Tab-separated table of C-alpha atoms in Angstrom:
chain	number	residue	atom	x	y	z
A	11	MET	CA	31.062	15.872	-41.414
A	12	LYS	CA	27.651	16.673	-42.856
A	13	VAL	CA	26.315	20.211	-42.656
A	14	VAL	CA	22.548	20.875	-42.224
A	15	LEU	CA	21.565	24.224	-43.579
A	16	PHE	CA	18.181	25.773	-42.589
A	17	CYS	CA	17.129	27.409	-45.864
A	18	GLY	CA	13.340	27.530	-45.746
A	19	GLY	CA	12.403	30.789	-43.778
A	20	ARG	CA	10.408	33.605	-45.376
A	21	GLY	CA	12.913	36.194	-44.437
A	22	THR	CA	10.214	38.820	-43.650
A	23	ARG	CA	12.593	41.315	-42.154
A	24	ILE	CA	14.492	41.669	-45.306
A	25	ARG	CA	11.676	41.478	-47.760
A	26	ASP	CA	12.376	45.027	-48.798
A	27	TYR	CA	15.380	43.497	-50.827
A	28	SER	CA	13.194	41.219	-52.941
A	29	GLU	CA	10.219	39.033	-52.629
A	30	SER	CA	11.121	37.011	-55.737
A	31	ILE	CA	13.978	35.150	-54.102
A	32	PRO	CA	14.340	33.401	-50.743
A	33	LYS	CA	16.662	34.923	-48.086
A	34	PRO	CA	19.581	32.616	-48.515
A	35	MET	CA	19.783	33.412	-52.045
A	36	ILE	CA	20.090	37.170	-51.635
A	37	PRO	CA	23.620	37.948	-53.218
A	38	LEU	CA	26.671	39.354	-51.469
A	39	GLY	CA	28.820	40.321	-54.318
A	40	HIS	CA	28.519	37.855	-57.165
A	41	GLN	CA	27.316	35.001	-55.096
A	42	PRO	CA	24.353	34.300	-52.781
A	43	ILE	CA	24.858	34.392	-48.869
A	44	LEU	CA	24.157	30.624	-48.863
A	45	ARG	CA	27.322	30.020	-51.008
A	46	HIS	CA	29.382	32.184	-48.748
A	47	VAL	CA	28.406	29.912	-45.855
A	48	MET	CA	28.883	26.687	-47.659
A	49	GLN	CA	32.313	27.800	-49.036
A	50	TRP	CA	33.386	28.581	-45.349
A	51	TYR	CA	32.479	25.086	-44.388
A	52	SER	CA	34.112	23.610	-47.301
A	53	ASP	CA	37.405	25.503	-46.539
A	54	TYR	CA	37.350	23.372	-43.360
A	55	GLY	CA	36.821	20.221	-45.437
A	56	HIS	CA	33.186	19.796	-44.800
A	57	ASP	CA	31.548	19.210	-48.340
A	58	ASP	CA	28.502	17.281	-47.713
A	59	PHE	CA	25.477	19.490	-47.363
A	60	VAL	CA	21.862	18.906	-46.488
A	61	LEU	CA	19.647	21.844	-47.323
A	62	CYS	CA	16.276	22.081	-45.725
A	63	LEU	CA	14.244	24.110	-48.089
A	64	GLY	CA	10.730	25.741	-47.771
A	65	TYR	CA	9.904	29.260	-49.258
A	66	LYS	CA	10.440	29.299	-52.755
A	67	ALA	CA	12.396	26.026	-52.624
A	68	ASN	CA	12.392	25.930	-56.380
A	69	VAL	CA	14.780	28.891	-56.682
A	70	ILE	CA	17.487	27.212	-54.515
A	71	LYS	CA	17.049	23.884	-56.495
A	72	ASP	CA	17.324	25.806	-59.680
A	73	PHE	CA	20.508	27.388	-58.437
A	74	PHE	CA	22.283	24.109	-57.773
A	75	LEU	CA	20.825	22.310	-60.811
A	76	ASN	CA	21.877	24.902	-63.309
A	77	THR	CA	24.911	26.765	-62.022
A	78	ARG	CA	28.210	25.570	-63.492
A	79	PRO	CA	31.698	25.765	-61.973
A	80	GLN	CA	32.917	28.515	-64.287
A	81	THR	CA	30.224	30.836	-62.737
A	82	PHE	CA	32.468	31.476	-59.837
A	83	ALA	CA	35.815	31.063	-61.326
A	84	ASP	CA	38.118	32.919	-63.807
A	85	CYS	CA	37.955	31.215	-67.301
A	86	VAL	CA	38.657	31.222	-70.924
A	87	VAL	CA	35.796	30.732	-73.119
A	88	SER	CA	36.204	29.588	-76.882
A	89	GLY	CA	33.995	27.832	-79.436
A	90	GLY	CA	31.194	30.086	-79.008
A	91	GLY	CA	30.883	29.054	-75.439
A	92	ARG	CA	31.074	25.310	-75.989
A	93	ASP	CA	34.735	25.060	-74.637
A	94	VAL	CA	35.483	26.389	-71.120
A	95	GLN	CA	38.835	26.310	-69.329
A	96	LEU	CA	39.196	27.228	-65.741
A	97	LEU	CA	42.197	29.400	-64.875
A	98	ASN	CA	42.205	28.816	-61.007
A	99	GLU	CA	41.611	25.751	-58.899
A	100	ALA	CA	38.465	23.668	-59.800
A	101	GLU	CA	35.804	23.866	-57.495
A	102	LYS	CA	35.380	21.167	-54.817
A	103	ASP	CA	32.830	18.509	-55.593
A	104	TRP	CA	30.215	19.385	-53.065
A	105	ARG	CA	27.463	16.836	-52.448
A	106	VAL	CA	24.237	18.734	-51.841
A	107	THR	CA	20.914	17.037	-50.643
A	108	LEU	CA	17.894	19.248	-51.395
A	109	LEU	CA	14.843	18.434	-49.017
A	110	ASP	CA	11.720	20.427	-49.304
A	111	THR	CA	10.780	20.595	-45.657
A	112	GLY	CA	7.665	22.884	-46.058
A	113	ILE	CA	6.994	26.488	-45.748
A	114	TRP	CA	5.499	26.811	-42.350
A	115	ARG	CA	8.086	24.963	-40.432
A	116	ASN	CA	10.187	26.179	-37.580
A	117	ILE	CA	13.974	25.336	-37.258
A	118	GLY	CA	13.338	22.352	-35.036
A	119	GLU	CA	10.801	20.964	-37.519
A	120	ARG	CA	13.194	21.278	-40.289
A	121	LEU	CA	15.967	19.699	-38.491
A	122	TRP	CA	13.730	16.712	-37.682
A	123	ALA	CA	12.846	16.427	-41.385
A	124	ALA	CA	16.731	15.897	-41.983
A	125	LYS	CA	17.395	13.381	-39.299
A	126	ASP	CA	17.418	10.228	-41.588
A	127	HIS	CA	20.395	11.965	-43.335
A	128	VAL	CA	22.513	12.472	-40.289
A	129	ARG	CA	21.331	9.683	-37.708
A	130	ASN	CA	24.438	7.555	-38.567
A	131	GLU	CA	26.804	10.424	-38.126
A	132	ARG	CA	29.016	10.696	-35.132
A	133	MET	CA	28.597	14.333	-35.086
A	134	PHE	CA	27.144	16.954	-37.676
A	135	LEU	CA	27.090	20.670	-38.157
A	136	ALA	CA	24.006	22.897	-38.653
A	137	ASN	CA	23.442	26.685	-39.444
A	138	TYR	CA	20.721	29.206	-40.115
A	139	SER	CA	22.467	30.170	-43.450
A	140	ASP	CA	22.234	33.862	-42.834
A	141	GLY	CA	25.269	34.650	-40.890
A	142	LEU	CA	28.941	34.800	-41.390
A	143	THR	CA	31.855	34.437	-39.038
A	144	ASP	CA	35.654	34.041	-38.791
A	145	VAL	CA	35.635	31.362	-35.964
A	146	ASP	CA	37.881	28.544	-35.973
A	147	LEU	CA	35.676	25.754	-36.711
A	148	GLU	CA	38.340	23.205	-35.976
A	149	ASP	CA	38.673	24.444	-32.609
A	150	VAL	CA	34.940	24.490	-31.895
A	151	ILE	CA	34.572	20.956	-33.072
A	152	ALA	CA	37.641	19.790	-30.751
A	153	LYS	CA	36.219	21.342	-27.692
A	154	PHE	CA	32.766	20.005	-28.385
A	155	GLU	CA	34.114	16.597	-28.815
A	156	ALA	CA	36.033	16.780	-25.767
A	157	SER	CA	33.218	18.043	-23.744
A	158	GLY	CA	31.086	14.956	-24.274
A	159	LYS	CA	27.957	17.152	-24.737
A	160	ILE	CA	25.112	16.562	-27.105
A	161	GLY	CA	24.828	20.105	-28.517
A	162	CYS	CA	26.954	23.217	-28.976
A	163	PHE	CA	26.167	26.705	-30.258
A	164	LEU	CA	28.209	29.653	-31.176
A	165	ALA	CA	27.749	32.351	-28.604
A	166	VAL	CA	28.558	35.850	-29.866
A	167	ARG	CA	28.321	39.504	-28.522
A	168	ALA	CA	24.721	41.057	-29.004
A	169	PRO	CA	25.081	43.555	-32.035
A	170	LEU	CA	23.504	46.367	-30.112
A	171	THR	CA	24.586	49.958	-30.206
A	172	TYR	CA	22.528	50.804	-26.961
A	173	HIS	CA	24.272	51.560	-23.589
A	174	LEU	CA	23.213	49.088	-20.933
A	175	ALA	CA	22.082	50.420	-17.546
A	176	ASP	CA	22.746	48.657	-14.386
A	177	ILE	CA	19.980	50.109	-12.138
A	178	ALA	CA	19.431	49.190	-8.503
A	179	GLU	CA	16.110	48.390	-6.884
A	180	ASP	CA	15.569	52.130	-5.542
A	181	GLY	CA	16.304	53.458	-9.173
A	182	ARG	CA	19.876	54.361	-8.410
A	183	VAL	CA	22.081	53.970	-11.541
A	184	ARG	CA	25.170	51.894	-10.700
A	185	GLU	CA	26.746	51.942	-14.065
A	186	PHE	CA	26.516	52.391	-17.861
A	187	ARG	CA	28.146	49.626	-20.039
A	188	THR	CA	28.611	48.979	-23.839
A	189	THR	CA	27.441	45.697	-24.953
A	190	ASP	CA	30.944	44.505	-25.713
A	191	THR	CA	32.055	44.808	-22.026
A	192	SER	CA	28.779	43.214	-20.825
A	193	GLU	CA	28.162	39.564	-20.349
A	194	ILE	CA	25.243	39.445	-22.926
A	195	TRP	CA	25.656	36.691	-25.277
A	196	ILE	CA	23.331	35.423	-28.016
A	197	ASN	CA	22.928	32.370	-30.228
A	198	GLY	CA	24.979	32.884	-33.351
A	199	GLY	CA	23.252	30.252	-35.471
A	200	TYR	CA	26.356	27.943	-35.652
A	201	PHE	CA	25.776	24.502	-34.139
A	202	VAL	CA	27.404	21.150	-33.654
A	203	PHE	CA	25.349	18.156	-32.570
A	204	ARG	CA	25.465	14.501	-31.931
A	205	PRO	CA	22.616	12.412	-33.204
A	206	GLU	CA	21.188	12.102	-29.617
A	207	ILE	CA	19.905	15.579	-30.233
A	208	PHE	CA	16.767	13.978	-31.591
A	209	ASP	CA	16.223	12.310	-28.395
A	210	TYR	CA	15.440	15.802	-26.833
A	211	MET	CA	13.208	16.870	-29.454
A	212	HIS	CA	9.298	16.595	-29.754
A	213	ASP	CA	6.924	17.247	-32.554
A	214	GLY	CA	6.607	20.851	-33.647
A	215	GLU	CA	9.006	22.329	-31.069
A	216	GLU	CA	11.402	25.099	-31.889
A	217	LEU	CA	15.072	23.952	-31.542
A	218	VAL	CA	16.417	26.350	-29.066
A	219	LEU	CA	13.483	26.475	-26.816
A	220	GLU	CA	11.996	23.165	-25.449
A	221	PRO	CA	14.881	20.974	-26.714
A	222	PHE	CA	17.688	23.178	-25.521
A	223	LYS	CA	15.954	23.398	-22.060
A	224	ARG	CA	15.947	19.658	-21.804
A	225	LEU	CA	19.770	19.612	-22.866
A	226	ILE	CA	20.527	22.192	-20.242
A	227	ALA	CA	18.678	20.248	-17.485
A	228	ASP	CA	20.824	17.311	-18.373
A	229	ASN	CA	24.001	19.316	-18.581
A	230	MET	CA	24.414	18.414	-22.263
A	231	LEU	CA	24.571	21.726	-23.898
A	232	MET	CA	27.768	23.917	-24.310
A	233	ALA	CA	28.408	27.385	-25.534
A	234	TYR	CA	31.532	28.304	-27.599
A	235	LYS	CA	32.299	32.124	-26.759
A	236	HIS	CA	33.526	33.909	-29.902
A	237	GLU	CA	34.904	37.504	-29.601
A	238	GLY	CA	35.798	37.727	-33.233
A	239	PHE	CA	33.948	38.478	-36.206
A	240	TRP	CA	30.347	37.570	-36.747
A	241	ARG	CA	27.498	39.204	-38.714
A	242	SER	CA	23.958	38.142	-39.471
A	243	MET	CA	21.841	39.395	-42.373
A	244	ASP	CA	18.461	40.062	-40.841
A	245	THR	CA	17.727	43.473	-42.263
A	246	LEU	CA	18.331	45.429	-45.466
A	247	ARG	CA	20.864	47.468	-43.343
A	248	ASP	CA	22.678	44.256	-42.457
A	249	TRP	CA	22.832	43.215	-46.058
A	250	GLN	CA	24.264	46.682	-47.020
A	251	SER	CA	26.887	46.324	-44.387
A	252	LEU	CA	27.955	42.970	-45.658
A	253	GLU	CA	27.777	44.037	-49.185
A	254	ASP	CA	30.050	46.988	-48.460
A	255	MET	CA	32.622	44.643	-46.985
A	256	VAL	CA	32.465	42.435	-49.925
A	257	GLU	CA	33.017	45.445	-52.346
A	258	LYS	CA	36.144	46.389	-50.354
A	259	GLY	CA	37.513	42.804	-50.258
A	260	ASP	CA	36.991	42.952	-46.442
A	261	MET	CA	35.661	39.363	-45.967
A	262	PRO	CA	36.890	37.953	-42.595
A	263	TRP	CA	35.004	34.821	-43.240
A	264	ASN	CA	36.952	34.163	-46.455
A	265	ALA	CA	40.413	33.056	-45.706
A	266	LYS	CA	41.434	33.485	-49.447
A	267	ALA	CA	40.002	37.059	-49.460
A	268	THR	CA	41.629	37.935	-46.291
A	269	ALA	CA	45.041	36.586	-47.365
A	270	GLU	CA	44.772	38.618	-50.525
A	271	LYS	CA	43.860	41.839	-48.872
A	272	ASN	CA	46.816	41.363	-46.551
A	273	ARG	CA	49.069	40.773	-49.536
A	274	ARG	CA	47.862	44.039	-51.157
A	275	ASN	CA	48.256	46.036	-47.929
A	276	VAL	CA	51.960	44.574	-47.748
A	277	VAL	CA	52.589	45.707	-51.381
A	278	ALA	CA	51.192	48.925	-50.940
A	279	ALA	CA	53.216	49.651	-47.853
A	280	ALA	CA	56.341	48.614	-49.582
A	281	SER	CA	55.788	50.945	-52.394
């Protein structure tokens, strides 16, 4: 299944990190968040990517044109760097389409620019490229396929630390709740679509506004509620939180890393 990744935004809320690279290329550990997202899809068997580029598109193009498999693998180097032997499994052969969709484009316009690359797909996936999750993608796809809907988005709890007040018309406070006990859900940026989504889109529209309103009116939009791990990287504080998780090996979005952490915990407990 093809995966459309929106990689063209300017990332203004995290520009304190760097103005020299686009937001999807900000590193978590030794690789950019974009590659974490792509690896997550690849772990589920989806290796055909369409990247909608914009701000500093050349940086992302350069990454894919010049990065070699050994960059992200244990290896043995000999012959002054001419001979490289990978010690672990070889990287999957990803197919990556790089589309320059312009700088001043919203998500809807970027998806529209990629429509020729997914119009013949039975379904396709899409993502903002700045969030990570441990949701079961196979279950998301299965429920979406069975629903007969045209669009699906991952619904997650709003990451707020505020207490929510339930206030009556006369000012009487009925209750205080935390966000995790409320029914406030937000768009987590993970989508599944059928190509018919383009029938609901008009020129210049933002994806989750007018097109989603039309889907809702026709009962063609579903939400997949996810109570598990989800984090977006909107601010420098968000980046630091995710970076700390990577440094500790606590990466719920990475099945291999999670398995290795569990193995170490078992060994430590046994000793």
